[in-house]
PDB file of C-alpha atoms in Angstrom:
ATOM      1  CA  UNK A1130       1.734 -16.539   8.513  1.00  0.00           C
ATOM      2  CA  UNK A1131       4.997 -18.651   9.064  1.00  0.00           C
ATOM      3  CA  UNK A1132       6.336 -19.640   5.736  1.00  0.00           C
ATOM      4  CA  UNK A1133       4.014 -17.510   3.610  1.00  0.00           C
ATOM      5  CA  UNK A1134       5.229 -15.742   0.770  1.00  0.00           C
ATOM      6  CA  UNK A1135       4.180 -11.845   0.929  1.00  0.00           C
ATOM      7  CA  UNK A1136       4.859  -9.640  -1.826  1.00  0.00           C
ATOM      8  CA  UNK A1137       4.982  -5.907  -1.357  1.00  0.00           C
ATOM      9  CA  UNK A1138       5.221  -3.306  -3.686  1.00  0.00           C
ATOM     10  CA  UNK A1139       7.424  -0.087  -3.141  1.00  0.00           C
ATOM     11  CA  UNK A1140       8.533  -1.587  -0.114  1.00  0.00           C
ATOM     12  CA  UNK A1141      11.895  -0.310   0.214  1.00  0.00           C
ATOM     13  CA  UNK A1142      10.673   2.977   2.265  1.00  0.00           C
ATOM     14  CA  UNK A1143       8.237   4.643   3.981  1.00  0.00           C
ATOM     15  CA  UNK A1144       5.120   2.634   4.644  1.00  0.00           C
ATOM     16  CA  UNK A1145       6.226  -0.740   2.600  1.00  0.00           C
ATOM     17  CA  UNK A1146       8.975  -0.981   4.609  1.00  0.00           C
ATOM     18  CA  UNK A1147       7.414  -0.950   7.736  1.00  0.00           C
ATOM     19  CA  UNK A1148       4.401  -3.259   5.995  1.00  0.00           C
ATOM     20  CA  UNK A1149       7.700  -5.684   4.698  1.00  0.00           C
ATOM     21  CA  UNK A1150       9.685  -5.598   8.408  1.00  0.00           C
ATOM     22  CA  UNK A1151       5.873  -6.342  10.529  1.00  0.00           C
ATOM     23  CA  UNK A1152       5.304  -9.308   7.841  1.00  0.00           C
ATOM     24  CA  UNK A1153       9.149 -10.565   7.930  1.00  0.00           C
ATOM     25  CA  UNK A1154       8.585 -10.395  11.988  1.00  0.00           C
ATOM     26  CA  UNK A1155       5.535 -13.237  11.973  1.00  0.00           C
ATOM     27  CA  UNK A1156       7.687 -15.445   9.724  1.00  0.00           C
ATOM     28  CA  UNK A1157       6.327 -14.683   5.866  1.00  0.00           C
ATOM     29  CA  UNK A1158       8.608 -15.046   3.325  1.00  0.00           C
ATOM     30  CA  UNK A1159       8.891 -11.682   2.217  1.00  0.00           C
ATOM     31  CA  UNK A1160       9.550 -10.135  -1.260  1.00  0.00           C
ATOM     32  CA  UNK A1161       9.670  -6.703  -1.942  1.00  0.00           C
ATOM     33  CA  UNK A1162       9.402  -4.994  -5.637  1.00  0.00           C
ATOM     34  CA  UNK A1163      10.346  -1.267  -5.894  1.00  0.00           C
ATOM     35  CA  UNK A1164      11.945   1.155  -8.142  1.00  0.00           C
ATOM     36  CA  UNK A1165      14.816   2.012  -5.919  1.00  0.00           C
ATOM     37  CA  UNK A1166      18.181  -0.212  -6.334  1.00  0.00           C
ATOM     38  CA  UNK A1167      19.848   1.577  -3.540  1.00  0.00           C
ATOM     39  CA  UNK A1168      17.270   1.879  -0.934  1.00  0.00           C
ATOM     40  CA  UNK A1169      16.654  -1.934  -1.778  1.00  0.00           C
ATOM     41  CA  UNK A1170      19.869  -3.285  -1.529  1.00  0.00           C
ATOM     42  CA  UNK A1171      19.885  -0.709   1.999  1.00  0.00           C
ATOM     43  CA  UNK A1172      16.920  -2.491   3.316  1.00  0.00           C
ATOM     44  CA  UNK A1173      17.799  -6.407   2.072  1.00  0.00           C
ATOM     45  CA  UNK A1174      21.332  -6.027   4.191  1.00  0.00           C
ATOM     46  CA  UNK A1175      19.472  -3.971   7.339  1.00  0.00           C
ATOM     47  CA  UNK A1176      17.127  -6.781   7.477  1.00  0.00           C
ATOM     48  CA  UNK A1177      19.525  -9.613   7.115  1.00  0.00           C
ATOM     49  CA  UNK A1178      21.190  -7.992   9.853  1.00  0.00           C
ATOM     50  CA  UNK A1179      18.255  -8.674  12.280  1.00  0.00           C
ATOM     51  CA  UNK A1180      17.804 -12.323  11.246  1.00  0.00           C
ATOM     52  CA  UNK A1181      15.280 -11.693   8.504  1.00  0.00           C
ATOM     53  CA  UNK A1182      16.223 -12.373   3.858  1.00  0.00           C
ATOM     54  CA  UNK A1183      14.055 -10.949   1.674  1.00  0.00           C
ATOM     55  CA  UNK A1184      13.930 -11.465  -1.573  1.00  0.00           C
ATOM     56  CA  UNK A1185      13.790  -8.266  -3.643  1.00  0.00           C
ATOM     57  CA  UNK A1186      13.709  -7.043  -7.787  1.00  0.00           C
ATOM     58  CA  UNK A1187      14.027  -3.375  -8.825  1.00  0.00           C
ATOM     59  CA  UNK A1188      11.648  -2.738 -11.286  1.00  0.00           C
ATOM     60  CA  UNK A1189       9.570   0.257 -12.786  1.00  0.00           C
ATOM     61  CA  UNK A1190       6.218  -0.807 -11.144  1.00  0.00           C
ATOM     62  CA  UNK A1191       3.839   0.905 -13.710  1.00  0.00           C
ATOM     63  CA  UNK A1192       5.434  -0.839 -16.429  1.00  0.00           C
ATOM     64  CA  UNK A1193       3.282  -4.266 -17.709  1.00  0.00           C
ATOM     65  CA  UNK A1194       5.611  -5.942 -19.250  1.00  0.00           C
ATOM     66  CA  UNK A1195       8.445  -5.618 -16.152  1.00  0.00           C
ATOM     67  CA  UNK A1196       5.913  -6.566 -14.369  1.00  0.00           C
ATOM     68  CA  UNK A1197       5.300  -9.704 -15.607  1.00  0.00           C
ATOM     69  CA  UNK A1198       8.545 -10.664 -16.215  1.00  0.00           C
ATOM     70  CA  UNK A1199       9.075 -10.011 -12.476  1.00  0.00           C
ATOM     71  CA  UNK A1200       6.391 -12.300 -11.666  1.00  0.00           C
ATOM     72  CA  UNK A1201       7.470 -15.009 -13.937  1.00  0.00           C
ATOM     73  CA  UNK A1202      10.840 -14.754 -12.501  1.00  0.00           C
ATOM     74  CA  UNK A1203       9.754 -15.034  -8.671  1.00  0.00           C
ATOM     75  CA  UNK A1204       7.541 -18.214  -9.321  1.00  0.00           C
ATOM     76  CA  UNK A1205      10.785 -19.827 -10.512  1.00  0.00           C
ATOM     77  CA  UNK A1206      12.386 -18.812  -7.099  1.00  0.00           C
ATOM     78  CA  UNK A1207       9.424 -19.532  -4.717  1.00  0.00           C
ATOM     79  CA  UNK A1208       5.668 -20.190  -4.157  1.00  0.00           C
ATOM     80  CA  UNK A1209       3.117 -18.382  -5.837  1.00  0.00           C
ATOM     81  CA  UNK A1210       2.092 -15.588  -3.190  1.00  0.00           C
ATOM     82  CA  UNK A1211      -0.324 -15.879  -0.559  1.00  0.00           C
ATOM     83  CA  UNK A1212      -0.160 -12.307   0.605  1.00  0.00           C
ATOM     84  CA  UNK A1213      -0.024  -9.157  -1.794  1.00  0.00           C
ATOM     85  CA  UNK A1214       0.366  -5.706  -0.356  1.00  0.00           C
ATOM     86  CA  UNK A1215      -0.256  -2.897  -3.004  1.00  0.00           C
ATOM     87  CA  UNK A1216       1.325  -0.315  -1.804  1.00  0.00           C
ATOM     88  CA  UNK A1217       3.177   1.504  -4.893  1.00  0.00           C
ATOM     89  CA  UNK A1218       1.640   4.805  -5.373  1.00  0.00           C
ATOM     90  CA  UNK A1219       1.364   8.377  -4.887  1.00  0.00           C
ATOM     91  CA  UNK A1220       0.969  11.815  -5.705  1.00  0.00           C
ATOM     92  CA  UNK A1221       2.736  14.252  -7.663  1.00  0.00           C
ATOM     93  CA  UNK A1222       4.143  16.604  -4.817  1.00  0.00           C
ATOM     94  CA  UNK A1223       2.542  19.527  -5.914  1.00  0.00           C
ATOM     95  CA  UNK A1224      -0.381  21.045  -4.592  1.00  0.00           C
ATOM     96  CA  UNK A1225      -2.576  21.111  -7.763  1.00  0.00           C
ATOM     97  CA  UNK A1226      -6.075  22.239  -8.027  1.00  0.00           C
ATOM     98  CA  UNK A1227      -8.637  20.636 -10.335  1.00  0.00           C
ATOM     99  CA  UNK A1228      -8.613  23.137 -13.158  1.00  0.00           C
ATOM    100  CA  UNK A1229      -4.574  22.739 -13.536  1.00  0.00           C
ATOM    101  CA  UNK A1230      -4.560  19.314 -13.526  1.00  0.00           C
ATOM    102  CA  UNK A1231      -3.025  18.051 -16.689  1.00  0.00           C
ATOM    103  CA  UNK A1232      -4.526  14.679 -18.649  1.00  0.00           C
ATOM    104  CA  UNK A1233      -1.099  13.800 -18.121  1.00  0.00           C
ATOM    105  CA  UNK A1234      -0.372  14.116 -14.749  1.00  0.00           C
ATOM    106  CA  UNK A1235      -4.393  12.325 -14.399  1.00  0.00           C
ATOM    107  CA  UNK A1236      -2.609   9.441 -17.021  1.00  0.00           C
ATOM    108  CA  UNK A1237       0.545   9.617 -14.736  1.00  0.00           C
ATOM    109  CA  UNK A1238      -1.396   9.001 -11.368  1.00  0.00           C
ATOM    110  CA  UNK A1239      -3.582   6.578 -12.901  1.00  0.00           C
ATOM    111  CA  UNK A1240      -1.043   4.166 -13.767  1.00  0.00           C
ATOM    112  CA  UNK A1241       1.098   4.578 -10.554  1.00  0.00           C
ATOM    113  CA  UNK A1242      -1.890   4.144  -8.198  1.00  0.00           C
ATOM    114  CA  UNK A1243      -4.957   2.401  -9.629  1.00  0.00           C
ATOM    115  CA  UNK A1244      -3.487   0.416 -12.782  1.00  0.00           C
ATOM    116  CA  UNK A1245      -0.269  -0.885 -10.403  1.00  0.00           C
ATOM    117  CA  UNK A1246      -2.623  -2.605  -8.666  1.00  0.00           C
ATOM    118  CA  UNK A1247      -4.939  -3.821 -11.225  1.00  0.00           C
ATOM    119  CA  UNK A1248      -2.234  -5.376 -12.887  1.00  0.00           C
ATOM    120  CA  UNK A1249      -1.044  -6.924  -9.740  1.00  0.00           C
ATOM    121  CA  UNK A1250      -4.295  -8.312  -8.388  1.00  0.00           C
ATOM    122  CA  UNK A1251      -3.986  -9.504 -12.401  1.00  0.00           C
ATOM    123  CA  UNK A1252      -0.964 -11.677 -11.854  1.00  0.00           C
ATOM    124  CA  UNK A1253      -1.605 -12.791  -8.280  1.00  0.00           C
ATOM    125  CA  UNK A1254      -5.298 -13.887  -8.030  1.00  0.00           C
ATOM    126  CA  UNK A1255      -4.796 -17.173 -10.424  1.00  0.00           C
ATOM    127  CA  UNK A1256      -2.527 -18.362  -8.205  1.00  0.00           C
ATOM    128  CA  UNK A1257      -4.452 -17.837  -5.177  1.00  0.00           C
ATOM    129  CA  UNK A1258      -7.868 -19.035  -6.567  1.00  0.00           C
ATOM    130  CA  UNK A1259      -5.664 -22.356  -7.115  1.00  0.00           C
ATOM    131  CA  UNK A1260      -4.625 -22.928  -3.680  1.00  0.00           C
ATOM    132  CA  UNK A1261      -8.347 -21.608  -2.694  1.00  0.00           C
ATOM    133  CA  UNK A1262      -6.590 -18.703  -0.346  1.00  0.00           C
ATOM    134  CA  UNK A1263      -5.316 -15.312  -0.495  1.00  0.00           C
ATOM    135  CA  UNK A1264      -4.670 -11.838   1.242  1.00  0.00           C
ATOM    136  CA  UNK A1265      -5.192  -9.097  -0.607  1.00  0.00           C
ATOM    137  CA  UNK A1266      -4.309  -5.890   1.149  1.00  0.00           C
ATOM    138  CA  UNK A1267      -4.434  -2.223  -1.168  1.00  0.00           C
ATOM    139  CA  UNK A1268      -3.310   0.753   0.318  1.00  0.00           C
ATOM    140  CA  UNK A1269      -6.142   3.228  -0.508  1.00  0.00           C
ATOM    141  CA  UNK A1270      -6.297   6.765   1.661  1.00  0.00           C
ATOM    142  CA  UNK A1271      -8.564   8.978   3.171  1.00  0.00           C
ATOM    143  CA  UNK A1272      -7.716  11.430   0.365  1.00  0.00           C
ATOM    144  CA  UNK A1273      -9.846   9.157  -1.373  1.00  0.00           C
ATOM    145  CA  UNK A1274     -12.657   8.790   0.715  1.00  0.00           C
ATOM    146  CA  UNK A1275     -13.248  12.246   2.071  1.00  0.00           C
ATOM    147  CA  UNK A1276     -11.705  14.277  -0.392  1.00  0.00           C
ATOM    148  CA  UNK A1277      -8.831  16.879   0.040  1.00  0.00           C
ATOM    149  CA  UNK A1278      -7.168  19.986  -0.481  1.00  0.00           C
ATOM    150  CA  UNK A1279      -3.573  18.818  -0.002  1.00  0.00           C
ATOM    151  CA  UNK A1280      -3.995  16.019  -2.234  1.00  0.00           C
ATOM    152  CA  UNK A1281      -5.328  17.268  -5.492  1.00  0.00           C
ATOM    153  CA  UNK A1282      -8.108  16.394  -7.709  1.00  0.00           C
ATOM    154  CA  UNK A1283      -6.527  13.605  -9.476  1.00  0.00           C
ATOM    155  CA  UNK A1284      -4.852  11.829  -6.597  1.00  0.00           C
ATOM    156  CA  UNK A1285      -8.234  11.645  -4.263  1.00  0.00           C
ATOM    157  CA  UNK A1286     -10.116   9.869  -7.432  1.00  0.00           C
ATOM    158  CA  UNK A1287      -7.528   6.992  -7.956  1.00  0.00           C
ATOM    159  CA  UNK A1288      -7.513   6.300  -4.375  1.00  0.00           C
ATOM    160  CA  UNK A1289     -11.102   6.235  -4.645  1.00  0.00           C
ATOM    161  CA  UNK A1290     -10.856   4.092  -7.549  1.00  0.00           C
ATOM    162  CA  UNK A1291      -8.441   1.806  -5.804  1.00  0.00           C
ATOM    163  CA  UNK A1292     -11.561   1.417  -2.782  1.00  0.00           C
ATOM    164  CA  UNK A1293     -13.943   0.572  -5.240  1.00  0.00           C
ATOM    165  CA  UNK A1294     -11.855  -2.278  -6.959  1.00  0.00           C
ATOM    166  CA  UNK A1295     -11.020  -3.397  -2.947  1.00  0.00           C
ATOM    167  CA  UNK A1296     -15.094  -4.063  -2.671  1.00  0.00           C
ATOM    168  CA  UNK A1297     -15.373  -5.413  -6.104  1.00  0.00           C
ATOM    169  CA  UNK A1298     -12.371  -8.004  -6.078  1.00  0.00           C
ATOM    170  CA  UNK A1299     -13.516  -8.933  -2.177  1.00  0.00           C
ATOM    171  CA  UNK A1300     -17.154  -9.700  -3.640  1.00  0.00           C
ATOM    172  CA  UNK A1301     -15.471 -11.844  -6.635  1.00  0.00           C
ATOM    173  CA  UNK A1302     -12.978 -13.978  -4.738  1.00  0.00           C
ATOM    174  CA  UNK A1303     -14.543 -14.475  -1.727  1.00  0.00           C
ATOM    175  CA  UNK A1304     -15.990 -17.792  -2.144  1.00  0.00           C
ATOM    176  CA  UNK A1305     -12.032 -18.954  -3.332  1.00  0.00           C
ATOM    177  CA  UNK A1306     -11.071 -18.591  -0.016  1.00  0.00           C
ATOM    178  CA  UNK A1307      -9.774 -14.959  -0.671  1.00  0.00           C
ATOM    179  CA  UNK A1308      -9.967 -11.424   1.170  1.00  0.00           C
ATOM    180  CA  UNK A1309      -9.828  -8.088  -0.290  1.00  0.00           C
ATOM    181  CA  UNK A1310      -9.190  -4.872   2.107  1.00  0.00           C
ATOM    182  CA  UNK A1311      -7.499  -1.758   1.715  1.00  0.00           C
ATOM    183  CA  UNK A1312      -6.121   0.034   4.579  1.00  0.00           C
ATOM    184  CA  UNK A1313      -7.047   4.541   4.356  1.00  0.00           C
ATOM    185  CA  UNK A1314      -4.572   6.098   6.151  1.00  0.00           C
ATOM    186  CA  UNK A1315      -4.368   9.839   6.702  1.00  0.00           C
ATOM    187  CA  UNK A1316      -1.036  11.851   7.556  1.00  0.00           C
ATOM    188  CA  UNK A1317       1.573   8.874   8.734  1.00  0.00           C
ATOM    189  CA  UNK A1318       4.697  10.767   9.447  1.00  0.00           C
ATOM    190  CA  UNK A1319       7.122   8.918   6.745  1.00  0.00           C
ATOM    191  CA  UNK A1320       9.974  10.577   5.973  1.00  0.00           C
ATOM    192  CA  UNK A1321       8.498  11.991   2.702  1.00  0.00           C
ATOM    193  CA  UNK A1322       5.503  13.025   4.351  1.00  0.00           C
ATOM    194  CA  UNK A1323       7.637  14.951   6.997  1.00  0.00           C
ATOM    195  CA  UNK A1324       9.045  16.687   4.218  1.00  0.00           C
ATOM    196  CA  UNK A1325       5.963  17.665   2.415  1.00  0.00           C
ATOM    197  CA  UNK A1326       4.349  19.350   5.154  1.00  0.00           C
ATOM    198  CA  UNK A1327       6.752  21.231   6.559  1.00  0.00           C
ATOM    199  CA  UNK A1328       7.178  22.939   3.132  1.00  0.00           C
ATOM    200  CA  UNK A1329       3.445  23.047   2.461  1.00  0.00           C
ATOM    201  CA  UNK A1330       2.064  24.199   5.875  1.00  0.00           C
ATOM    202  CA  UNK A1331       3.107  26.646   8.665  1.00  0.00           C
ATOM    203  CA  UNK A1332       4.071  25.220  12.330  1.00  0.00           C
ATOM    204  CA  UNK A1333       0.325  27.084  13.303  1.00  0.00           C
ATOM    205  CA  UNK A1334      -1.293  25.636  10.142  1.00  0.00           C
ATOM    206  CA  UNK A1335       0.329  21.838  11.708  1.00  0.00           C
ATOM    207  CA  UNK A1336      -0.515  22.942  15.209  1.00  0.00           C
ATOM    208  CA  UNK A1337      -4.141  23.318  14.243  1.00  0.00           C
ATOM    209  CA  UNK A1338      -4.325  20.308  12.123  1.00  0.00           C
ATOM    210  CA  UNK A1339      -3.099  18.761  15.384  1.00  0.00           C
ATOM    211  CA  UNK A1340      -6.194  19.860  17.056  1.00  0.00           C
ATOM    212  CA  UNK A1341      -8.271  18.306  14.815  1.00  0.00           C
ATOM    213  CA  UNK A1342      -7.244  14.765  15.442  1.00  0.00           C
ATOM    214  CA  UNK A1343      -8.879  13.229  18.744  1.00  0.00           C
ATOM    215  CA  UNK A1344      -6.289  11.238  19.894  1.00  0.00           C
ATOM    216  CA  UNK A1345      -3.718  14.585  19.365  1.00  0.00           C
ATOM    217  CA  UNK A1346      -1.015  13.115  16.779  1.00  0.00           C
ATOM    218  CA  UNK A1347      -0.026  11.976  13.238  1.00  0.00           C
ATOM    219  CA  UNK A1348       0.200   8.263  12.540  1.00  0.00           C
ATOM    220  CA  UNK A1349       3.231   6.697  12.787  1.00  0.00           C
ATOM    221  CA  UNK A1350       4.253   3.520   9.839  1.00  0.00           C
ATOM    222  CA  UNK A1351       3.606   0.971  12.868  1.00  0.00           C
ATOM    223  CA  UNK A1352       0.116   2.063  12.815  1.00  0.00           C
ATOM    224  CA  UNK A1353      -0.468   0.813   9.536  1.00  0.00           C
ATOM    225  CA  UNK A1354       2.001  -2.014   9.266  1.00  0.00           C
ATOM    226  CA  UNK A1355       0.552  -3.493  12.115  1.00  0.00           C
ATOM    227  CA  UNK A1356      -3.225  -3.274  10.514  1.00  0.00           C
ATOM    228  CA  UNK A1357      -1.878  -4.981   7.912  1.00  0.00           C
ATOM    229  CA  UNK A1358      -0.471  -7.594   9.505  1.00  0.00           C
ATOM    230  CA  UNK A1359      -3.792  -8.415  11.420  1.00  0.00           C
ATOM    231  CA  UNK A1360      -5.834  -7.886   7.443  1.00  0.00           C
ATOM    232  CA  UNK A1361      -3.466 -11.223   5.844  1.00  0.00           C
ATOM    233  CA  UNK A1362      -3.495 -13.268   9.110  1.00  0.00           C
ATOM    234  CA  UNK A1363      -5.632 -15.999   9.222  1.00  0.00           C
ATOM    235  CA  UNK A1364      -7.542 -14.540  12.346  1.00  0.00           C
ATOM    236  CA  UNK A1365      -8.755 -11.550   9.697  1.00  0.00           C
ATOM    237  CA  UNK A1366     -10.392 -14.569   7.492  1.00  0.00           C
ATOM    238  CA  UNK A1367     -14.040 -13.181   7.928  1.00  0.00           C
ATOM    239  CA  UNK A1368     -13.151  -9.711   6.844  1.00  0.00           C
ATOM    240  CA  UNK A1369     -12.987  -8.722   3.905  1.00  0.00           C
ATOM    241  CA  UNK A1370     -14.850  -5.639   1.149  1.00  0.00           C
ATOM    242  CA  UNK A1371     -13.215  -3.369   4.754  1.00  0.00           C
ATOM    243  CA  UNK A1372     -12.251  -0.001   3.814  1.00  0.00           C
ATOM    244  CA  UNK A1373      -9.818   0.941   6.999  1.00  0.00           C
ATOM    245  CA  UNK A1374      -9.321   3.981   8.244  1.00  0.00           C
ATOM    246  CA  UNK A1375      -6.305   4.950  10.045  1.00  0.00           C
ATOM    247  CA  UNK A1376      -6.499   8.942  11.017  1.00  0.00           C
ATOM    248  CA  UNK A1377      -6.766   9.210  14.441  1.00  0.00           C
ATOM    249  CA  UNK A1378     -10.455   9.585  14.396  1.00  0.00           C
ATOM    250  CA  UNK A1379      -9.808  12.973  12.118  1.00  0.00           C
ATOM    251  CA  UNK A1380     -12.627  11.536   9.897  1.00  0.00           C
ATOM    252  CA  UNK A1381     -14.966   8.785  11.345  1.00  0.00           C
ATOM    253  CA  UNK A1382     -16.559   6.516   9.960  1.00  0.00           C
ATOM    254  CA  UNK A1383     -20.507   6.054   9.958  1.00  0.00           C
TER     255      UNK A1383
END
């Protein structure tokens, strides 16, 4: 991975900050695209303080046009990218159920989750079916493959959107040399995440979702920023279509 150049999206917290430090760590040249100047320009001098620049652009990620202009602007800086990590996305904090879903909040999540990283996987696979290699890694959830309560309607069908277009890409790049995954985790304890369950559930209600989980606790960041780090290295070069789930056996796959 030495010399690489990874882009992540929303990678200045949570999750795409861990993905962007694990990455830095092996040697990629990192670049990280997210809407938040502060927490960027945070994380560009915390890195640089532990021996690792990153190149970074504050952008509105579900906006085409910034997007491409971002692109355009990194390929005159560096290499075209050999790792992607789509992680922008989300939910809209508020517990909805199906029947007061909005089209607009279904528009809203739409473009933050599933068209984000159409439009990505847009700009990066030319580049990569050039150089006959890529890593494609989407962060999908397992919202979106079991359903969920906590989520919301609209939220678990992007994700599952997002899984489908993981198995479709993987199928249509593969003989370019390229791999398509996407990582499903369930509750990693990010900050945010802290924060929404302690105002959405009861310390009994968490205690008994504890239960649930066979190996007895929440995911931590590492646990998916070290996944990904073993999905875009070359020793992950015969997987790829992999849906991964990362919940502490709380749903298993069959």
């Amino acid at each position: 991975m030495k010399g690489q150049v990874a882009l992540v999206t929303a990678g200045a917290r949570g999750l795409g900050r861990g993905i962007a430090l694990e990455l830095a760590k092996c040697g990629a040249d990192v670049w990280i695209w997210d809407s938040d100047e502060a927490a960027l320009i945070n994380m560009k001098e915390e890195f640089a303080s532990q021996g690792y620049q990153i190149g970074i652009a504050m952008l509105d990620l579900v906006d085409p046009i910034l997007l491409r202009e971002a692109y355009e602007k990194l390929l005159q800086e560096t290499l075209p990218p050999q790792i992607l990590v789509n992680n922008a996305g989300g939910s809209l904090h508020t517990p909805f159920r199906f029947l007061e879903e909005s089209d607009d909040d279904w528009n809203r999540l739409i473009d933050l989750n599933l068209m984000t990283t159409v439009r990505l996987c847009r700009l990066v696979l030319p580049g990569m079916v050039s150089a006959n290699y890529g890593r494609i890694v989407n962060l999908g959830s397992k919202a979106g493959r079991y359903g969920s309560l906590f989520a919301g309607a609209n939220y678990v069908a992007v994700k599952g959107a997002i899984h489908s277009l993981t198995l479709q890409l993987a199928q249509e790049f593969g003989p370019h040399g390229i791999t398509v995954n996407a990582v499903c985790p369930g509750a990693i304890m990010t900050e945010r995440v802290r924060g929404l369950l302690s105002e959405r559930q009861t310390p009994v209600e968490r205690e008994r979702i504890l239960k649930e989980i066979p190996v007895r606790r929440h995911g931590e960041v590492d646990d998916v920023s070290r996944t990904v780090r073993f999905l875009v290295s070359k020793n992950a070069s015969f997987i790829t279509g992999s849906l991964i789930d990362i919940n502490g056996g709380q749903v298993m796959s069959t």
